[in-house]
Coordinates of C-alpha atoms in Angstrom, one line a residue:
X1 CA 48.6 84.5 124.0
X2 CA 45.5 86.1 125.5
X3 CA 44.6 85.7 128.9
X4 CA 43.7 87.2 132.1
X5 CA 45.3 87.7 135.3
X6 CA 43.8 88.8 138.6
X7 CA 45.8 90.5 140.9
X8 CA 48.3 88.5 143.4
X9 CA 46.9 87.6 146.7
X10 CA 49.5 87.4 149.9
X11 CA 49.2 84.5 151.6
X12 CA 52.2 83.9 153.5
X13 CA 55.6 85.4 154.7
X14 CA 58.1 82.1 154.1
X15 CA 59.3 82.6 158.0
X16 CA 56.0 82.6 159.1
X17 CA 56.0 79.8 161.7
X18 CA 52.4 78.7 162.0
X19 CA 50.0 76.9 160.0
X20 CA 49.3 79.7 157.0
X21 CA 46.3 80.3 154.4
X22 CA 49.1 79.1 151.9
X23 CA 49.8 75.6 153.7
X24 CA 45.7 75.2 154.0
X25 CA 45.3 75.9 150.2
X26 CA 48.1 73.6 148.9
X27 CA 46.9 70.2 150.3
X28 CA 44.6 69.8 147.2
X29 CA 46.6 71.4 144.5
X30 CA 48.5 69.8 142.2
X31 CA 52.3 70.4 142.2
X32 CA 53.6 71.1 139.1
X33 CA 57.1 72.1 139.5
X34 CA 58.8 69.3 141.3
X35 CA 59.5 70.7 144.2
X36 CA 55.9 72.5 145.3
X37 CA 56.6 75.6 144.3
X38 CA 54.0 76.0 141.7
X39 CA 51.2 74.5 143.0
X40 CA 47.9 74.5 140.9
X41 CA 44.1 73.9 141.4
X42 CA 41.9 74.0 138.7
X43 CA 38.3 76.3 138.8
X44 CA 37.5 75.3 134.9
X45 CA 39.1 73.1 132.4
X46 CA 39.9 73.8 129.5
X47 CA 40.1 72.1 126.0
X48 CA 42.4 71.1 123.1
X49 CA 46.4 71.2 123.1
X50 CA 48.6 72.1 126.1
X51 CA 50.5 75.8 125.5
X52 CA 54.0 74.8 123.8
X53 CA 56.8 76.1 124.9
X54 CA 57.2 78.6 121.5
X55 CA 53.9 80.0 122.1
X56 CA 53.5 83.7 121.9
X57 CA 52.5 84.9 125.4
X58 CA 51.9 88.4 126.7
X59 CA 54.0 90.3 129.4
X60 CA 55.1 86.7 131.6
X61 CA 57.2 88.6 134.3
X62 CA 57.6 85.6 136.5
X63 CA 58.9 82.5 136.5
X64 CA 56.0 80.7 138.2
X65 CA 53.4 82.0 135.5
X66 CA 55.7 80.6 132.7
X67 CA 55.2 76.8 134.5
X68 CA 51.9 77.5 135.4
X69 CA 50.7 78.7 131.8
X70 CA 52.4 75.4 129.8
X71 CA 50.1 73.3 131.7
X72 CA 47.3 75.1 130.7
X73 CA 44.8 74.5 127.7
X74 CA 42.6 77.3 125.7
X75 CA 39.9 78.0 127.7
X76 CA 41.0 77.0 131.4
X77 CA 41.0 79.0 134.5
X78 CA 42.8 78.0 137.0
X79 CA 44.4 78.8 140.7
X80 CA 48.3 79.2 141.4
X81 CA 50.0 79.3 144.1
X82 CA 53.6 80.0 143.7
X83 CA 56.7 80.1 146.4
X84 CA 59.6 83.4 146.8
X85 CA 61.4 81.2 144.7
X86 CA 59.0 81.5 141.6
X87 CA 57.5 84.5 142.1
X88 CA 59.1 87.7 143.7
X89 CA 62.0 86.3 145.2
X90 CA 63.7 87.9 148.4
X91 CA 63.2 91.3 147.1
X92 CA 59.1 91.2 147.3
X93 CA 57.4 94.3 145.1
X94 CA 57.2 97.0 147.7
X95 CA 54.8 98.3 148.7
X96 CA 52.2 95.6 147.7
X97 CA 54.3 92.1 148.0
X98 CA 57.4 91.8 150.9
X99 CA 60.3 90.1 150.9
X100 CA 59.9 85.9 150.8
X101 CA 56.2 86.0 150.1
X102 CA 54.1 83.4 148.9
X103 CA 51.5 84.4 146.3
X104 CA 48.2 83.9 144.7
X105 CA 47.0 84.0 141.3
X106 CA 44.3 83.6 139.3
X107 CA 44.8 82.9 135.4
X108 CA 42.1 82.6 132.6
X109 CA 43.7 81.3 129.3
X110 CA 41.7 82.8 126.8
X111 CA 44.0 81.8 123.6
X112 CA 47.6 81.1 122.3
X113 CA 49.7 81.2 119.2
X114 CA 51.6 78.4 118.1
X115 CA 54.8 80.4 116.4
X116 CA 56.7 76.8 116.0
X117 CA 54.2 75.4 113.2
X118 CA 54.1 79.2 111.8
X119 CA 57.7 79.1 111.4
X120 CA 58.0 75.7 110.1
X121 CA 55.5 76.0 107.7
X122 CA 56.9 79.4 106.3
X123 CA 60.2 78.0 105.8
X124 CA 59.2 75.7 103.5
X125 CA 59.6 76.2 99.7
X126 CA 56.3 78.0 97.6
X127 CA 56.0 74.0 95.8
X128 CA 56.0 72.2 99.2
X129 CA 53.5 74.7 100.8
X130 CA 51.1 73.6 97.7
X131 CA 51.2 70.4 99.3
X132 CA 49.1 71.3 101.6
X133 CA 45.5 71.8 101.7
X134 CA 44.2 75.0 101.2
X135 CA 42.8 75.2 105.2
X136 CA 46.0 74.9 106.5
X137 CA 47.6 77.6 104.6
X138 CA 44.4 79.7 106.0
X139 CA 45.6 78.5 109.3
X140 CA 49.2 79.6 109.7
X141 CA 48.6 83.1 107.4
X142 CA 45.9 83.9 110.2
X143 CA 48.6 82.4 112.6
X144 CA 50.8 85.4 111.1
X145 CA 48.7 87.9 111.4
X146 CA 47.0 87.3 115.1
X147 CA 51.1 87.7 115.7
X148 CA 51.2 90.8 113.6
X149 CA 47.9 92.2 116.1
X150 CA 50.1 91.1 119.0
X151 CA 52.9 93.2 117.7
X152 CA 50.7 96.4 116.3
X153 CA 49.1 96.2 120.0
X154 CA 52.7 96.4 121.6
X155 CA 53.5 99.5 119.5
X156 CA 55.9 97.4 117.3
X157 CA 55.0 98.4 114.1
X158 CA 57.9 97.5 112.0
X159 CA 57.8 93.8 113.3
X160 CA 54.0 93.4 112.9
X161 CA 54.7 94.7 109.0
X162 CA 56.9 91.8 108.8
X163 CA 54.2 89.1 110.2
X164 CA 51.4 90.9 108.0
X165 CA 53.2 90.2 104.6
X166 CA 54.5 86.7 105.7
X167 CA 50.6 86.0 105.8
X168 CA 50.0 88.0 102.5
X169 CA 53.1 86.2 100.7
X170 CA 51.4 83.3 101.9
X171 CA 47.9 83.7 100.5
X172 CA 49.2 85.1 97.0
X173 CA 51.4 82.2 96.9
X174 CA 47.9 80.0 96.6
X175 CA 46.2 78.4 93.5
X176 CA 42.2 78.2 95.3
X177 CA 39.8 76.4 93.3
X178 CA 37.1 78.5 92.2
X179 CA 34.8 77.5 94.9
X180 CA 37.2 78.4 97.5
X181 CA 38.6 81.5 95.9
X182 CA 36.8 83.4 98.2
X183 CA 38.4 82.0 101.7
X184 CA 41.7 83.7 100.2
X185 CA 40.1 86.9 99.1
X186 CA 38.8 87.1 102.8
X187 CA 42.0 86.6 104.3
X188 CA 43.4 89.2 101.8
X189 CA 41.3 91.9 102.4
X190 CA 42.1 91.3 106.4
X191 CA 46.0 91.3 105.8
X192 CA 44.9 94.3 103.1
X193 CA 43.8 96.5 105.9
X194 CA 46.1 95.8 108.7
X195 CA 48.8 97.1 106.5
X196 CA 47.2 99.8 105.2
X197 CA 46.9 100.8 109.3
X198 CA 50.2 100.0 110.1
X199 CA 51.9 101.9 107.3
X200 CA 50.1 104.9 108.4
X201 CA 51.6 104.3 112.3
X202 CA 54.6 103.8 110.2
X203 CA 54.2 107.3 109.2
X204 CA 54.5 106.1 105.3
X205 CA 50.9 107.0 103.7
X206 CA 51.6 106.0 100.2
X207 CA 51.8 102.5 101.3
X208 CA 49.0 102.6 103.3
X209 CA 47.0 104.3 101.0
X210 CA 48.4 101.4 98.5
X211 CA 47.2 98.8 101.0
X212 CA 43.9 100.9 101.7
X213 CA 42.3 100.1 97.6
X214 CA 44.2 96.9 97.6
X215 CA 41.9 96.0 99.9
X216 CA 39.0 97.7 98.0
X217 CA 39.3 95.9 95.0
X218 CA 37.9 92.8 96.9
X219 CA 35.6 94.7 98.7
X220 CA 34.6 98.3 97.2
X221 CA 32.3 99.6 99.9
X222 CA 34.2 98.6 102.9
X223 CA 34.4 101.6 105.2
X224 CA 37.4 100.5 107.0
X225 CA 39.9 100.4 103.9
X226 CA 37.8 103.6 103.0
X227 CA 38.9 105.3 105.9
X228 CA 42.1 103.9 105.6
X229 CA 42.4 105.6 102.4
X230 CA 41.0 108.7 103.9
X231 CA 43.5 109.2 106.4
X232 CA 46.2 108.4 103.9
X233 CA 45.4 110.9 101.4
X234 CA 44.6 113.6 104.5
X235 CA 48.2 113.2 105.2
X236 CA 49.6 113.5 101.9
X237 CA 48.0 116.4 102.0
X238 CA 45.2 115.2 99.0
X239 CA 42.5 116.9 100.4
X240 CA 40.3 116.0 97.5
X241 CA 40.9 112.7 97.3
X242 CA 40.5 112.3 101.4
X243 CA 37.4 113.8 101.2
X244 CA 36.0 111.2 98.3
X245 CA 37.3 108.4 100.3
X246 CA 35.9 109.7 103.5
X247 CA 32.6 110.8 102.1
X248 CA 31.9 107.0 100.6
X249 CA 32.8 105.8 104.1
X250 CA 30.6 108.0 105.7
X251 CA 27.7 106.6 103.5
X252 CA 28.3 103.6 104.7
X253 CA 28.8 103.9 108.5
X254 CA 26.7 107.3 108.5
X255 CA 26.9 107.3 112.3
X256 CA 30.5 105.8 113.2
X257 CA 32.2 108.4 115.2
X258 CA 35.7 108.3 113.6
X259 CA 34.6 108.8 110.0
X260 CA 32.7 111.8 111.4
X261 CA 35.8 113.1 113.3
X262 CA 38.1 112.3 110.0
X263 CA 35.9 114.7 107.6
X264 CA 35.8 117.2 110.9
X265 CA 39.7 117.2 110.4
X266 CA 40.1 117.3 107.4
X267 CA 37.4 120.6 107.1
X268 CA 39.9 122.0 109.5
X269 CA 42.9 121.5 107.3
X270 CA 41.7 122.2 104.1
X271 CA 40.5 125.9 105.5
X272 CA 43.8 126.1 107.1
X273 CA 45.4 125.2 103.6
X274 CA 43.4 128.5 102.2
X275 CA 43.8 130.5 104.4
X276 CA 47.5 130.5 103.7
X277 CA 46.8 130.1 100.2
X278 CA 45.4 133.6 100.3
X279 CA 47.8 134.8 102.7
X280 CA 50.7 134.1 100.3
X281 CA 48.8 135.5 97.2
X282 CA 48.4 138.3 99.2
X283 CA 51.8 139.1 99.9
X284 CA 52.6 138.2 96.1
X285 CA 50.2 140.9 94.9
X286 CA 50.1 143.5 97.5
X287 CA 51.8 146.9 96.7
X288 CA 55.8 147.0 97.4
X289 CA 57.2 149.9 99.9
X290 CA 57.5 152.4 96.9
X291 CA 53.9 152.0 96.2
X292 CA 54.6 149.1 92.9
X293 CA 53.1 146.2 92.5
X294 CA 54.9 143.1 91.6
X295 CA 55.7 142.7 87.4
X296 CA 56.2 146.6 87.1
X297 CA 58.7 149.2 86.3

């Protein structure tokens, strides 16, 4: 889920005794909870579905934000008010929040991900996906990989690998009529380079460089699988090769800072890589302590 949070507001110690900004606020918000401790007020609605309870969210640390984000819809920004009970409890989050405090929050739902109809959908057999129209096979394989991005951007590369072939198993599992052959070629080449970028996080470069001209066989001049391919072969220590790949990307993003900074490495390396190619034939060929070279008598 993507969204955005603005920091809490304190509005009220729960002892306080007089009238608070808290008590003012929450006669024209909407109680959500049952028991008016989530209190809402919306600034700007939203549209389509309501968040489902298995949709994907990002870093929900309190209990109040869970309620408050399942009444939400894509798009909506709206006002929260939530009691010690569903926010920071009797312990507060020194220094900024004390004990038994009433908060504020601001939340902008920019987007969530369904993962219920993902999963259902993938379960199903190859014949009873082909059931189904070719757009919503589109659907859930970008379903998989917007998980996969969530994962990559959490550091969890082995788990967004997973999502991205689940959306690739999905695609090559597709008959397209000709005329929309090209709706699964563009997924492709998307799932194409996210793997290629994953499996070089994942420290495995052959894959990603396998991944990396996958991708360029739907699309030969694209400078991200280029690249891709680039920093593949730079690790595999194919300096040759890198420099093709990175040269061909270069001419096509002439000015794009990390193709540039690529072939800057990669200049670095390969001089490094002579200058101890030297070294050792130096030390191969250079006269022994009794004045002989190696090979004679």
């Amino acid at each position: 889920m993507g969204g955005s949070t603005r920091n809490p507001g304190v509005l009220q110690r729960d002892d306080s005794p007089s009238q608070s900004p808290y008590q003012r606020l929450s006669q024209r918000m909407l109680d959500i909870s049952g028991d008016r401790g989530v209190l809402k007020d919306v600034i700007r609605e939203g549209a389509g579905e309501l968040v489902t309870p298995d949709a994907s969210v990002l870093d929900i640390t309190l209990w109040g934000m869970e309620l408050g984000l399942l009444s939400m819809r894509r798009g909506e920004l709206a006002r929260f008010l939530f009691k010690p009970t569903y926010a920071y409890g009797t312990l507060g989050c020194p220094p900024l929040i004390p004990p038994n405090t009433t908060v504020l929050f601001e939340i902008e739902l920019l987007d969530f991900l369904d993962s219920a109809e993902s999963d259902k959908f993938c379960a199903l057999s190859a014949e009873q996906q082909s059931q189904f129209p070719l757009q919503k096979v589109l659907k859930v394989a970008a379903t998989e990989r917007e998980f996969g991005n969530y994962l990559f951007r959490q550091n969890r590369f082995y788990d967004a690998k997973v999502r991205y072939k689940r959306a690739l198993l999905l695609l090559h599992r597709r008959t397209a009529p000709p005329e929309e052959q090209h709706l699964v070629e563009t997924a492709k080449l998307l799932v194409f380079l996210n793997l290629s970028f994953t499996y070089l996080k994942l420290e495995r470069p052959t894959m990603a460089l396998r991944y990396g001209e996958q991708a360029l066989i739907i699309d030969r001049k694209n400078a991200k699988a280029l690249f891709r391919c680039g920093q593949a072969c730079l690790l595999m220590t194919e300096y040759q090769k890198a420099r093709d790949f990175l040269v061909r990307a270069q001419r096509e993003q002439p000015y794009n800072h990390d193709i540039n900074n690529e072939l800057k490495k990669l200049a670095s390396y390969y001089r490094d890589y002579m200058d101890k190619e030297r070294e050792m034939c130096h030390r191969m060929f250079a006269p022994g302590d009794n004045g002989s070279t190696v090979g004679e008598n």
